[in-house]
Amino acid sequence: MSDEIQSVRGFHDIFGEELVKFRRITLTVREILRLHNFEEIILPVVEYAELFQRSIGEITDIVQKEMFTFQDKKGRWLALRPEGTAGAVRAYIQHRMYADRPYRKLFYEGPMFRYERPQAGRYRQFHQIGAEIFGVGDPEADFEIIEIVYKILKKLNIDVVIEINSLGCLKCRPAYKEDLVKFLNKVEENLCNVCKERKDKNPLRVLDCKVETCREIFKSSPKMLDYLCEECKGHFEKLQNLLNSSEIPYRVNTSLVRGLDYYSRTVFEAVSDDFNTTIIAGGRYDYLVEQLGGSPTPATGFAVGVERTALLLSDVAEYVERYIVIPFGNVKEYAIRVANILRRKGHPVEFSYRKGGLRKQLEYADKMGFRYAVIIGEDEMHEGKVTLKDMREGVQVTKNIEEL
Ligand code: ATP
Ligand code: MG
């Protein structure tokens, strides 16, 4: 056993109960996105590293510390994608997806990679399912995105709060940045080292710091909401009116900035206060398409962290009534036919490969949680019957196969 090979640190297998939760989440999100008429795109896992440097931003945790980058045989720098939006934007531009329509609604699902310290709900390979609306600058699009997030939370019965904020636009943000830097310079000596270093390069990012003492200090920092221009203010108010009239609960968090550079105006997160963690996040990114070489295109979107969401999901053990077909003697072909009759009716059926007598077989069926054992011996076969045992109720009946 000494040379048993383990999975790589931070890369996990998903099976059993976690997988049931995982599928429950992704199927729920897919169904809601289907009802909102989003179309799926399968994006590559590998992109040029530059795509993420130019979109997520050089002075961010993801690009500075967390990217899995490597060189291909020709020496080009590639990266395992750390998130989905940059790739979606790249594809939108590359395939001229704007050509035949005024806007486009896409969604993606798959693994993402970040070189982080693994812990509960934090892996090096994790999964996101996310959606983007390209080409709509109106607050109605931000509303649709947040409305979808709310529907997901409702449907999964997860008790978290949606926090929203506005980061303004290129017109109003510079004045805010200036005042923020002044503030940060004043409190500099009490900030953590990362904040000290970031404050000149990317002051907004400083507000994303998770260190408790820094967070305390930021409570008295200038707030972007006080600096919004008329358009940004109107956008944020309209969004809140839409949320209010749909009775979607939310709270405004003035220091919410998100960990990626590309956001403008609306940002939001679904936050669990109990677990002090974010499970879904998103926002508007009106400059990103242009920044990556497309024509100016407003856009907005969200991403669900699937593993993180699974942690908050209460038990979902769906009770499925499964059958096990147990053949005795020379009855295999008949037993396979019986199994398929049941499958055609939509029941999950296992054909027992276990060897041994009836008692052993029924013990196994019980242990594996089968509801019904279908016992087939030669007598049953000659009469076109089966013996059906209800494992839960402990009753046994003989049935013609047509009655199954
Ligand atoms: P955090 O602050 O927890 O590091 P983030 O701001 O880096 O999160 P985003 O980039 O916004 O996260 O990604 C959206 C969601 O993806 C997160 O809310 C979370 O649910 C999930 N996520 C992000 N990083 C990881 C990870 N390393 N492992 C598992 N899930 C993750
Ligand atoms: Mg992170």
Short mmCIF file of C-alpha atoms and ligand atoms in Angstrom, two decimals:
data_model
loop_
_atom_site.label_atom_id
_atom_site.label_comp_id
_atom_site.label_asym_id
_atom_site.label_seq_id
_atom_site.Cartn_x
_atom_site.Cartn_y
_atom_site.Cartn_z
CA MET A 1 0.00 0.00 0.00
CA SER A 2 3.01 2.28 0.38
CA ASP A 3 2.88 3.32 -3.26
CA GLU A 4 -0.86 4.12 -3.33
CA ILE A 5 -1.39 7.27 -5.40
CA GLN A 6 -3.53 10.05 -3.92
CA SER A 7 -5.36 12.84 -5.69
CA VAL A 8 -3.49 16.13 -5.95
CA ARG A 9 -3.91 18.55 -3.03
CA GLY A 10 -6.91 20.78 -3.62
CA PHE A 11 -8.27 18.54 -6.41
CA HIS A 12 -11.12 16.46 -5.09
CA ASP A 13 -13.35 13.61 -6.17
CA ILE A 14 -17.05 14.33 -5.98
CA PHE A 15 -19.33 11.37 -5.34
CA GLY A 16 -22.00 10.01 -3.03
CA GLU A 17 -23.97 12.57 -1.07
CA GLU A 18 -21.88 15.52 -2.20
CA LEU A 19 -22.59 14.60 -5.79
CA VAL A 20 -26.33 14.41 -5.13
CA LYS A 21 -26.12 17.99 -3.80
CA PHE A 22 -23.86 19.08 -6.63
CA ARG A 23 -26.30 17.83 -9.29
CA ARG A 24 -29.26 19.24 -7.43
CA ILE A 25 -27.61 22.68 -7.57
CA THR A 26 -26.52 22.61 -11.19
CA LEU A 27 -29.84 21.18 -12.40
CA THR A 28 -31.76 23.82 -10.45
CA VAL A 29 -29.65 26.63 -11.90
CA ARG A 30 -29.97 25.18 -15.39
CA GLU A 31 -33.74 24.95 -15.11
CA ILE A 32 -34.06 28.57 -13.96
CA LEU A 33 -31.74 29.74 -16.74
CA ARG A 34 -33.76 27.75 -19.27
CA LEU A 35 -36.91 29.55 -18.14
CA HIS A 36 -35.08 32.86 -18.62
CA ASN A 37 -34.03 31.76 -22.11
CA PHE A 38 -30.25 31.70 -21.66
CA GLU A 39 -28.27 29.61 -24.14
CA GLU A 40 -25.38 27.37 -23.09
CA ILE A 41 -21.79 27.75 -24.19
CA ILE A 42 -19.08 25.20 -23.36
CA LEU A 43 -15.86 27.15 -22.90
CA PRO A 44 -12.32 25.75 -22.94
CA VAL A 45 -10.55 25.15 -19.65
CA VAL A 46 -7.29 26.59 -21.02
CA GLU A 47 -6.89 30.17 -22.30
CA TYR A 48 -3.95 32.47 -22.90
CA ALA A 49 -2.82 33.78 -19.51
CA GLU A 50 -3.00 37.28 -20.93
CA LEU A 51 -6.80 37.03 -21.18
CA PHE A 52 -7.05 36.90 -17.38
CA GLN A 53 -4.30 39.43 -16.76
CA ARG A 54 -6.13 41.91 -18.97
CA SER A 55 -9.61 41.24 -17.61
CA ILE A 56 -9.39 40.26 -13.94
CA GLY A 57 -6.52 42.74 -13.48
CA GLU A 58 -2.83 42.50 -12.57
CA ILE A 59 -3.24 43.69 -8.98
CA THR A 60 -5.76 41.10 -7.80
CA ASP A 61 -5.43 37.95 -5.70
CA ILE A 62 -6.43 35.78 -8.62
CA VAL A 63 -3.79 37.04 -11.03
CA GLN A 64 -1.04 37.75 -8.51
CA LYS A 65 -1.23 34.55 -6.50
CA GLU A 66 -3.86 32.09 -7.64
CA MET A 67 -3.45 31.35 -11.34
CA PHE A 68 -2.27 28.00 -12.63
CA THR A 69 -0.08 29.15 -15.49
CA PHE A 70 2.28 27.13 -17.64
CA GLN A 71 4.10 27.35 -20.94
CA ASP A 72 3.17 25.20 -23.91
CA LYS A 73 5.81 23.60 -26.14
CA LYS A 74 6.20 26.83 -28.08
CA GLY A 75 6.74 28.86 -24.93
CA ARG A 76 3.35 30.62 -24.91
CA TRP A 77 1.90 31.34 -21.48
CA LEU A 78 -1.37 29.54 -20.90
CA ALA A 79 -3.59 29.37 -17.83
CA LEU A 80 -6.20 27.05 -16.40
CA ARG A 81 -9.21 29.34 -16.22
CA PRO A 82 -9.80 30.77 -12.73
CA GLU A 83 -13.33 31.95 -13.65
CA GLY A 84 -15.76 31.94 -16.55
CA THR A 85 -16.55 35.53 -17.49
CA ALA A 86 -13.25 36.35 -19.25
CA GLY A 87 -13.60 33.30 -21.52
CA ALA A 88 -17.24 34.11 -22.24
CA VAL A 89 -16.27 37.65 -23.29
CA ARG A 90 -13.43 36.31 -25.43
CA ALA A 91 -15.84 33.93 -27.17
CA TYR A 92 -18.47 36.65 -27.59
CA ILE A 93 -15.96 38.84 -29.41
CA GLN A 94 -14.20 36.06 -31.33
CA HIS A 95 -17.42 34.68 -32.80
CA ARG A 96 -19.00 38.10 -33.44
CA MET A 97 -21.94 37.02 -31.34
CA TYR A 98 -23.35 40.53 -31.51
CA ALA A 99 -23.58 40.48 -35.30
CA ASP A 100 -27.16 39.33 -35.76
CA ARG A 101 -28.84 40.55 -32.60
CA PRO A 102 -28.87 43.47 -30.20
CA TYR A 103 -28.00 41.40 -27.13
CA ARG A 104 -27.10 37.88 -26.13
CA LYS A 105 -27.69 35.77 -23.02
CA LEU A 106 -25.21 32.96 -22.37
CA PHE A 107 -24.48 30.52 -19.58
CA TYR A 108 -21.60 28.14 -18.86
CA GLU A 109 -20.77 25.43 -16.37
CA GLY A 110 -17.54 23.70 -15.47
CA PRO A 111 -14.38 23.45 -13.40
CA MET A 112 -12.33 26.51 -12.44
CA PHE A 113 -8.80 26.49 -11.02
CA ARG A 114 -7.17 28.67 -8.41
CA TYR A 115 -3.99 28.04 -6.50
CA GLU A 116 -5.37 28.71 -3.03
CA ARG A 117 -4.79 27.13 0.36
CA PRO A 118 -7.35 24.30 0.44
CA GLN A 119 -9.89 24.36 3.27
CA ALA A 120 -13.61 23.74 3.73
CA GLY A 121 -15.36 25.10 0.64
CA ARG A 122 -12.08 26.21 -0.93
CA TYR A 123 -10.38 24.00 -3.47
CA ARG A 124 -7.86 24.34 -6.26
CA GLN A 125 -10.33 22.83 -8.69
CA PHE A 126 -13.89 23.91 -8.02
CA HIS A 127 -16.99 24.34 -10.15
CA GLN A 128 -19.05 27.28 -11.21
CA ILE A 129 -22.22 27.69 -13.17
CA GLY A 130 -22.69 31.23 -14.36
CA ALA A 131 -24.56 33.42 -16.82
CA GLU A 132 -23.90 36.65 -18.70
CA ILE A 133 -26.08 39.17 -20.53
CA PHE A 134 -24.12 40.99 -23.23
CA GLY A 135 -25.35 44.20 -24.83
CA VAL A 136 -27.80 45.54 -22.24
CA GLY A 137 -26.84 48.52 -20.09
CA ASP A 138 -30.24 48.97 -18.47
CA PRO A 139 -30.80 48.21 -14.79
CA GLU A 140 -33.47 45.71 -15.90
CA ALA A 141 -30.66 43.36 -16.94
CA ASP A 142 -28.97 43.65 -13.52
CA PHE A 143 -32.38 43.01 -12.04
CA GLU A 144 -32.88 39.87 -14.13
CA ILE A 145 -29.50 38.55 -12.99
CA ILE A 146 -30.22 39.20 -9.31
CA GLU A 147 -33.75 37.88 -9.71
CA ILE A 148 -32.30 34.63 -11.07
CA VAL A 149 -29.91 34.42 -8.11
CA TYR A 150 -32.83 34.94 -5.76
CA LYS A 151 -34.83 32.20 -7.49
CA ILE A 152 -31.88 29.82 -7.14
CA LEU A 153 -31.60 30.52 -3.42
CA LYS A 154 -35.35 30.12 -2.95
CA LYS A 155 -35.55 26.91 -4.92
CA LEU A 156 -32.62 25.39 -3.03
CA ASN A 157 -34.03 26.68 0.24
CA ILE A 158 -30.76 28.34 1.24
CA ASP A 159 -30.88 31.11 3.77
CA VAL A 160 -28.41 33.76 2.61
CA VAL A 161 -28.61 37.51 2.03
CA ILE A 162 -28.09 39.28 -1.27
CA GLU A 163 -25.80 42.27 -0.78
CA ILE A 164 -25.56 44.92 -3.47
CA ASN A 165 -23.44 47.99 -4.11
CA SER A 166 -22.50 50.29 -6.97
CA LEU A 167 -18.91 50.89 -8.06
CA GLY A 168 -19.85 53.81 -10.31
CA CYS A 169 -18.39 54.40 -13.75
CA LEU A 170 -15.27 55.89 -15.32
CA LYS A 171 -16.80 59.33 -14.89
CA CYS A 172 -17.48 59.24 -11.16
CA ARG A 173 -15.03 56.67 -9.84
CA PRO A 174 -11.79 58.72 -10.22
CA ALA A 175 -12.90 61.37 -7.69
CA TYR A 176 -13.81 58.61 -5.27
CA LYS A 177 -10.51 56.84 -5.80
CA GLU A 178 -8.66 60.04 -5.06
CA ASP A 179 -10.45 60.52 -1.74
CA LEU A 180 -10.08 56.85 -0.90
CA VAL A 181 -6.32 57.04 -1.43
CA LYS A 182 -6.18 60.11 0.82
CA PHE A 183 -8.04 58.17 3.48
CA LEU A 184 -5.83 55.09 3.07
CA ASN A 185 -2.69 57.21 3.34
CA LYS A 186 -3.97 58.61 6.62
CA VAL A 187 -4.58 55.15 8.13
CA GLU A 188 -1.66 53.49 6.39
CA GLU A 189 0.34 52.43 9.43
CA ASN A 190 -2.57 50.36 10.77
CA LEU A 191 -3.18 48.47 7.51
CA CYS A 192 -1.91 44.98 6.76
CA ASN A 193 1.11 44.68 4.46
CA VAL A 194 -0.92 43.61 1.44
CA CYS A 195 -3.16 46.67 1.78
CA LYS A 196 -0.15 48.94 2.18
CA GLU A 197 1.25 47.60 -1.03
CA ARG A 198 -2.05 47.70 -2.92
CA LYS A 199 -3.28 51.11 -1.93
CA ASP A 200 -1.27 52.92 -4.60
CA LYS A 201 -1.65 50.37 -7.37
CA ASN A 202 -5.30 49.43 -6.95
CA PRO A 203 -6.95 51.31 -4.06
CA LEU A 204 -10.44 49.87 -4.57
CA ARG A 205 -9.08 46.38 -4.21
CA VAL A 206 -7.88 47.29 -0.72
CA LEU A 207 -11.51 47.32 0.42
CA ASP A 208 -11.73 43.61 -0.48
CA CYS A 209 -9.19 42.75 2.25
CA LYS A 210 -10.42 40.05 4.64
CA VAL A 211 -8.16 40.98 7.57
CA GLU A 212 -10.37 41.92 10.52
CA THR A 213 -8.39 44.99 11.64
CA CYS A 214 -8.45 46.37 8.08
CA ARG A 215 -12.20 45.76 7.80
CA GLU A 216 -12.72 47.71 11.01
CA ILE A 217 -10.76 50.66 9.59
CA PHE A 218 -12.70 50.64 6.30
CA LYS A 219 -15.95 51.18 8.16
CA SER A 220 -15.07 54.88 8.28
CA SER A 221 -13.66 55.10 4.74
CA PRO A 222 -15.35 57.24 2.06
CA LYS A 223 -18.16 55.35 0.30
CA MET A 224 -18.54 55.09 -3.47
CA LEU A 225 -22.29 55.57 -3.14
CA ASP A 226 -21.69 59.16 -2.04
CA TYR A 227 -19.73 59.86 -5.22
CA LEU A 228 -22.03 58.35 -7.87
CA CYS A 229 -22.77 60.59 -10.88
CA GLU A 230 -26.41 61.23 -11.82
CA GLU A 231 -26.52 58.33 -14.31
CA CYS A 232 -24.98 55.83 -11.93
CA LYS A 233 -27.20 57.01 -9.11
CA GLY A 234 -30.27 56.65 -11.32
CA HIS A 235 -29.17 53.17 -12.40
CA PHE A 236 -28.70 52.03 -8.80
CA GLU A 237 -32.04 53.51 -7.71
CA LYS A 238 -33.89 51.89 -10.61
CA LEU A 239 -32.38 48.53 -9.71
CA GLN A 240 -33.47 48.90 -6.11
CA ASN A 241 -36.97 49.92 -7.16
CA LEU A 242 -37.24 46.80 -9.30
CA LEU A 243 -36.02 44.61 -6.44
CA ASN A 244 -38.41 46.31 -4.00
CA SER A 245 -41.45 45.93 -6.20
CA SER A 246 -40.65 42.23 -6.77
CA GLU A 247 -40.17 41.80 -3.04
CA ILE A 248 -36.67 40.45 -3.49
CA PRO A 249 -34.87 41.04 -0.19
CA TYR A 250 -31.39 42.58 -0.27
CA ARG A 251 -29.16 44.85 1.73
CA VAL A 252 -26.82 47.56 0.52
CA ASN A 253 -23.21 46.95 1.55
CA THR A 254 -21.23 50.10 0.83
CA SER A 255 -17.85 48.38 1.08
CA LEU A 256 -18.63 45.53 -1.32
CA VAL A 257 -16.09 45.76 -4.15
CA ARG A 258 -15.46 42.17 -5.34
CA GLY A 259 -12.09 40.66 -6.09
CA LEU A 260 -11.93 41.34 -9.82
CA ASP A 261 -11.13 44.60 -11.57
CA TYR A 262 -13.64 44.48 -14.37
CA TYR A 263 -16.77 45.51 -12.51
CA SER A 264 -18.65 48.78 -13.01
CA ARG A 265 -21.87 50.02 -11.42
CA THR A 266 -23.77 47.07 -9.90
CA VAL A 267 -21.93 44.43 -7.86
CA PHE A 268 -23.57 41.86 -5.63
CA GLU A 269 -22.92 38.76 -3.56
CA ALA A 270 -25.09 36.13 -1.89
CA VAL A 271 -23.59 35.99 1.58
CA SER A 272 -24.15 33.58 4.44
CA ASP A 273 -23.84 35.45 7.72
CA ASP A 274 -23.84 32.19 9.67
CA PHE A 275 -20.94 30.73 7.76
CA ASN A 276 -19.25 34.01 6.89
CA THR A 277 -18.92 33.02 3.26
CA THR A 278 -20.00 34.06 -0.23
CA ILE A 279 -21.61 31.42 -2.42
CA ILE A 280 -22.79 33.39 -5.48
CA ALA A 281 -21.31 36.60 -6.84
CA GLY A 282 -21.56 38.87 -9.83
CA GLY A 283 -22.13 42.29 -11.24
CA ARG A 284 -21.95 44.60 -14.21
CA TYR A 285 -18.82 44.97 -16.35
CA ASP A 286 -19.52 47.60 -18.98
CA TYR A 287 -15.90 48.12 -20.08
CA LEU A 288 -14.62 44.57 -20.32
CA VAL A 289 -15.71 43.73 -23.87
CA GLU A 290 -13.99 46.83 -25.19
CA GLN A 291 -10.96 46.22 -23.00
CA LEU A 292 -10.56 42.80 -24.59
CA GLY A 293 -10.74 44.17 -28.11
CA GLY A 294 -14.46 44.21 -28.87
CA SER A 295 -16.64 47.24 -29.46
CA PRO A 296 -18.09 48.94 -26.36
CA THR A 297 -20.72 46.52 -25.01
CA PRO A 298 -22.33 46.75 -21.58
CA ALA A 299 -22.70 43.42 -19.80
CA THR A 300 -23.73 41.88 -16.51
CA GLY A 301 -23.64 38.41 -14.99
CA PHE A 302 -23.20 36.07 -12.03
CA ALA A 303 -21.47 32.85 -11.01
CA VAL A 304 -22.54 30.21 -8.51
CA GLY A 305 -19.78 28.43 -6.60
CA VAL A 306 -21.20 24.91 -6.67
CA GLU A 307 -19.16 23.26 -3.85
CA ARG A 308 -19.58 26.32 -1.63
CA THR A 309 -23.34 26.28 -2.21
CA ALA A 310 -23.44 22.53 -1.54
CA LEU A 311 -22.03 23.16 1.94
CA LEU A 312 -25.12 25.21 2.81
CA LEU A 313 -27.59 22.80 1.30
CA SER A 314 -29.44 20.73 3.87
CA ASP A 315 -29.71 16.99 3.27
CA VAL A 316 -31.24 16.18 -0.04
CA ALA A 317 -31.35 12.38 0.21
CA GLU A 318 -34.03 11.87 -2.38
CA TYR A 319 -35.81 8.64 -1.62
CA VAL A 320 -35.71 6.71 -4.86
CA GLU A 321 -37.50 3.39 -4.95
CA ARG A 322 -34.95 1.09 -6.50
CA TYR A 323 -35.31 -2.56 -7.44
CA ILE A 324 -32.80 -5.37 -7.29
CA VAL A 325 -33.39 -8.44 -9.45
CA ILE A 326 -31.99 -11.60 -7.87
CA PRO A 327 -31.73 -14.68 -10.11
CA PHE A 328 -31.41 -18.25 -8.77
CA GLY A 329 -30.48 -21.10 -11.06
CA ASN A 330 -30.66 -21.12 -14.82
CA VAL A 331 -32.87 -18.06 -15.21
CA LYS A 332 -30.46 -15.27 -16.26
CA GLU A 333 -32.09 -14.41 -19.58
CA TYR A 334 -35.55 -14.32 -18.06
CA ALA A 335 -34.26 -12.19 -15.17
CA ILE A 336 -32.65 -9.70 -17.54
CA ARG A 337 -35.97 -9.45 -19.38
CA VAL A 338 -37.75 -8.72 -16.10
CA ALA A 339 -35.17 -6.06 -15.19
CA ASN A 340 -35.76 -4.33 -18.52
CA ILE A 341 -39.54 -4.42 -18.14
CA LEU A 342 -39.11 -2.49 -14.89
CA ARG A 343 -36.58 -0.10 -16.43
CA ARG A 344 -38.93 0.67 -19.32
CA LYS A 345 -41.44 1.74 -16.69
CA GLY A 346 -38.88 4.18 -15.33
CA HIS A 347 -37.64 2.34 -12.25
CA PRO A 348 -33.93 2.14 -11.42
CA VAL A 349 -33.08 -1.56 -11.43
CA GLU A 350 -29.93 -3.39 -10.46
CA PHE A 351 -29.30 -6.90 -11.73
CA SER A 352 -27.60 -8.60 -8.79
CA TYR A 353 -24.12 -9.89 -9.54
CA ARG A 354 -23.75 -11.03 -5.97
CA LYS A 355 -23.28 -14.76 -5.50
CA GLY A 356 -24.79 -16.74 -2.62
CA GLY A 357 -28.03 -17.92 -1.10
CA LEU A 358 -31.27 -16.05 -0.59
CA ARG A 359 -30.41 -14.88 2.91
CA LYS A 360 -27.09 -13.32 1.81
CA GLN A 361 -28.78 -11.75 -1.19
CA LEU A 362 -31.54 -10.16 0.87
CA GLU A 363 -29.02 -8.91 3.43
CA TYR A 364 -27.16 -7.20 0.64
CA ALA A 365 -30.38 -5.71 -0.81
CA ASP A 366 -31.29 -4.37 2.62
CA LYS A 367 -27.85 -2.92 3.29
CA MET A 368 -27.78 -1.15 -0.08
CA GLY A 369 -31.19 0.37 0.53
CA PHE A 370 -33.19 -1.30 -2.24
CA ARG A 371 -36.93 -0.95 -1.73
CA TYR A 372 -37.91 -4.06 -3.69
CA ALA A 373 -36.18 -7.37 -4.25
CA VAL A 374 -37.39 -9.25 -7.33
CA ILE A 375 -36.61 -12.90 -6.65
CA ILE A 376 -36.56 -15.20 -9.65
CA GLY A 377 -36.05 -18.95 -9.52
CA GLU A 378 -36.78 -21.63 -12.10
CA ASP A 379 -40.34 -22.12 -10.83
CA GLU A 380 -41.09 -18.45 -11.27
CA MET A 381 -39.61 -18.49 -14.75
CA HIS A 382 -41.70 -21.47 -15.92
CA GLU A 383 -44.87 -19.77 -14.71
CA GLY A 384 -43.96 -16.34 -16.10
CA LYS A 385 -43.95 -14.88 -12.60
CA VAL A 386 -41.63 -13.19 -10.10
CA THR A 387 -41.55 -13.04 -6.31
CA LEU A 388 -41.60 -9.42 -5.23
CA LYS A 389 -40.40 -8.59 -1.75
CA ASP A 390 -41.05 -5.16 -0.29
CA MET A 391 -37.93 -4.73 1.84
CA ARG A 392 -39.35 -1.89 3.90
CA GLU A 393 -42.70 -3.46 4.73
CA GLY A 394 -41.33 -6.99 4.86
CA VAL A 395 -44.18 -8.41 2.74
CA GLN A 396 -43.77 -10.73 -0.17
CA VAL A 397 -46.12 -11.40 -3.11
CA THR A 398 -46.00 -13.36 -6.34
CA LYS A 399 -46.79 -11.46 -9.52
CA ASN A 400 -47.16 -12.19 -13.21
CA ILE A 401 -44.56 -10.23 -15.15
CA GLU A 402 -47.33 -8.37 -16.98
CA GLU A 403 -48.46 -6.97 -13.62
CA LEU A 404 -45.10 -5.49 -12.70
P1 ATP B 1 -13.54 34.34 -1.93
O1 ATP B 1 -13.65 35.73 -1.41
O2 ATP B 1 -14.26 33.33 -1.10
O3 ATP B 1 -12.13 33.94 -2.27
P2 ATP B 1 -13.97 35.17 -4.61
O4 ATP B 1 -14.38 36.58 -4.47
O5 ATP B 1 -12.56 34.85 -4.95
O6 ATP B 1 -14.36 34.34 -3.29
P3 ATP B 1 -15.41 34.82 -7.06
O7 ATP B 1 -14.22 34.99 -7.90
O8 ATP B 1 -16.40 35.89 -7.00
O9 ATP B 1 -14.96 34.41 -5.58
O10 ATP B 1 -16.15 33.45 -7.45
C1 ATP B 1 -17.55 33.27 -7.27
C2 ATP B 1 -17.83 32.09 -6.35
O11 ATP B 1 -17.02 30.97 -6.67
C3 ATP B 1 -17.51 32.35 -4.90
O12 ATP B 1 -18.54 33.03 -4.29
C4 ATP B 1 -17.37 30.95 -4.36
O13 ATP B 1 -18.65 30.38 -4.12
C5 ATP B 1 -16.74 30.23 -5.50
N1 ATP B 1 -15.28 30.08 -5.30
C6 ATP B 1 -14.31 30.99 -5.53
N2 ATP B 1 -13.10 30.48 -5.25
C7 ATP B 1 -13.30 29.20 -4.84
C8 ATP B 1 -12.46 28.11 -4.42
N3 ATP B 1 -11.14 28.24 -4.38
N4 ATP B 1 -13.04 26.94 -4.07
C9 ATP B 1 -14.38 26.78 -4.11
N5 ATP B 1 -15.23 27.75 -4.50
C10 ATP B 1 -14.71 28.94 -4.86
MG MG B 2 -10.89 34.27 -3.84
#
